[in-house]
Amino acid sequence: MIRDYFIQTSDNSLILQEFKGEEIGNDERKLQIKLNNKNFEFELKTYGGWIDPEIINCINKALKELGIEKKMFVEVHDQTWGQELGVAFVDENEKARLEKFNYLKQ
């Protein structure tokens, strides 16, 4: 998920150098990743095997720590997708367009 949703969609802004995932109990995960020569650690809930969408906020905080501030990740959703979601790497103008057409998960 980190590679597919974030690294590959980041316009080459993020380079994943290391990844370690650990289960903590039945519904928590700890992720340790190295992005662009900097280490990050995230603790997230899981819901029946699905990772917490909070990962988007975590990766956005990492972007800021890395000095990448012109773009961000957002959770995209279309009513026809059911429970599925997408992740987009957008600037403020693109985010505003997604909001205008009700594609951002609220």
XYZ file of C-alpha atoms in Angstrom:
106
model
C 0.000 0.000 0.000
C 2.802 2.448 0.852
C 4.472 1.791 -2.484
C 1.289 1.720 -4.599
C -0.691 4.538 -2.980
C 2.076 6.953 -2.049
C 5.481 6.301 -3.581
C 4.303 5.609 -7.134
C 1.859 8.529 -7.141
C 4.230 11.108 -5.624
C 5.643 12.449 -8.899
C 9.035 11.053 -7.812
C 8.953 13.228 -4.682
C 9.229 10.227 -2.351
C 11.795 7.452 -2.388
C 11.062 4.455 -0.174
C 14.346 3.089 1.161
C 13.193 0.843 4.003
C 9.935 -0.627 5.269
C 9.086 -2.638 8.358
C 5.566 -3.467 9.472
C 4.641 -4.981 12.823
C 1.326 -6.194 14.201
C 0.524 -4.968 17.710
C -2.395 -6.933 19.058
C -5.438 -7.593 16.900
C -6.123 -4.137 15.559
C -2.950 -2.062 15.518
C 0.046 -1.836 13.228
C 3.364 -0.095 13.606
C 5.050 0.990 10.403
C 8.669 2.046 10.270
C 9.692 3.497 6.943
C 12.605 5.405 5.552
C 11.691 8.040 2.979
C 14.237 10.273 1.289
C 16.924 9.373 3.879
C 14.661 10.132 6.858
C 13.080 7.610 9.242
C 9.384 7.747 10.140
C 7.252 5.648 12.467
C 3.461 5.437 12.342
C 1.041 3.593 14.603
C -2.284 2.857 12.957
C -5.488 0.984 13.634
C -6.677 -1.800 11.375
C -10.268 -2.655 10.741
C -10.827 -6.238 9.634
C -7.539 -6.164 7.744
C -8.007 -2.653 6.326
C -5.464 -0.078 7.397
C -6.570 3.188 8.942
C -7.046 5.994 6.378
C -5.094 8.087 8.930
C -2.035 6.868 6.993
C -2.762 9.720 4.553
C -2.294 12.313 7.319
C 0.855 10.531 8.494
C 2.394 10.601 5.024
C 1.403 14.269 4.614
C 3.221 15.090 7.865
C 6.245 13.244 6.505
C 6.042 15.344 3.319
C 6.226 18.520 5.394
C 9.172 17.206 7.404
C 10.907 16.484 4.101
C 10.223 20.037 2.885
C 7.655 18.969 0.291
C 4.892 21.508 0.793
C 3.398 22.275 -2.609
C 1.506 18.992 -2.859
C -0.341 16.652 -0.520
C -2.134 13.335 -0.567
C -5.911 13.288 -0.340
C -8.462 10.505 -0.012
C -10.618 10.389 -3.119
C -14.007 8.722 -3.228
C -16.770 8.393 -5.781
C -20.265 7.276 -4.756
C -20.219 4.539 -7.405
C -17.131 2.911 -5.828
C -18.899 1.590 -2.742
C -16.349 1.273 0.082
C -13.319 1.623 -2.177
C -11.161 4.720 -2.017
C -8.344 6.234 -3.962
C -5.400 8.419 -3.077
C -4.324 11.381 -5.178
C -1.219 13.596 -4.938
C -2.488 17.126 -5.561
C -1.725 20.796 -5.158
C -4.224 23.261 -3.639
C -5.898 24.012 -7.005
C -6.389 20.330 -7.769
C -7.697 19.737 -4.256
C -10.214 22.572 -4.696
C -11.468 21.025 -7.951
C -11.885 17.626 -6.273
C -13.810 19.309 -3.442
C -16.005 21.204 -5.901
C -17.106 17.977 -7.555
C -17.493 16.077 -4.255
C -14.648 13.624 -4.806
C -12.874 14.190 -1.492
C -13.750 11.861 1.328
C -15.125 13.951 4.183
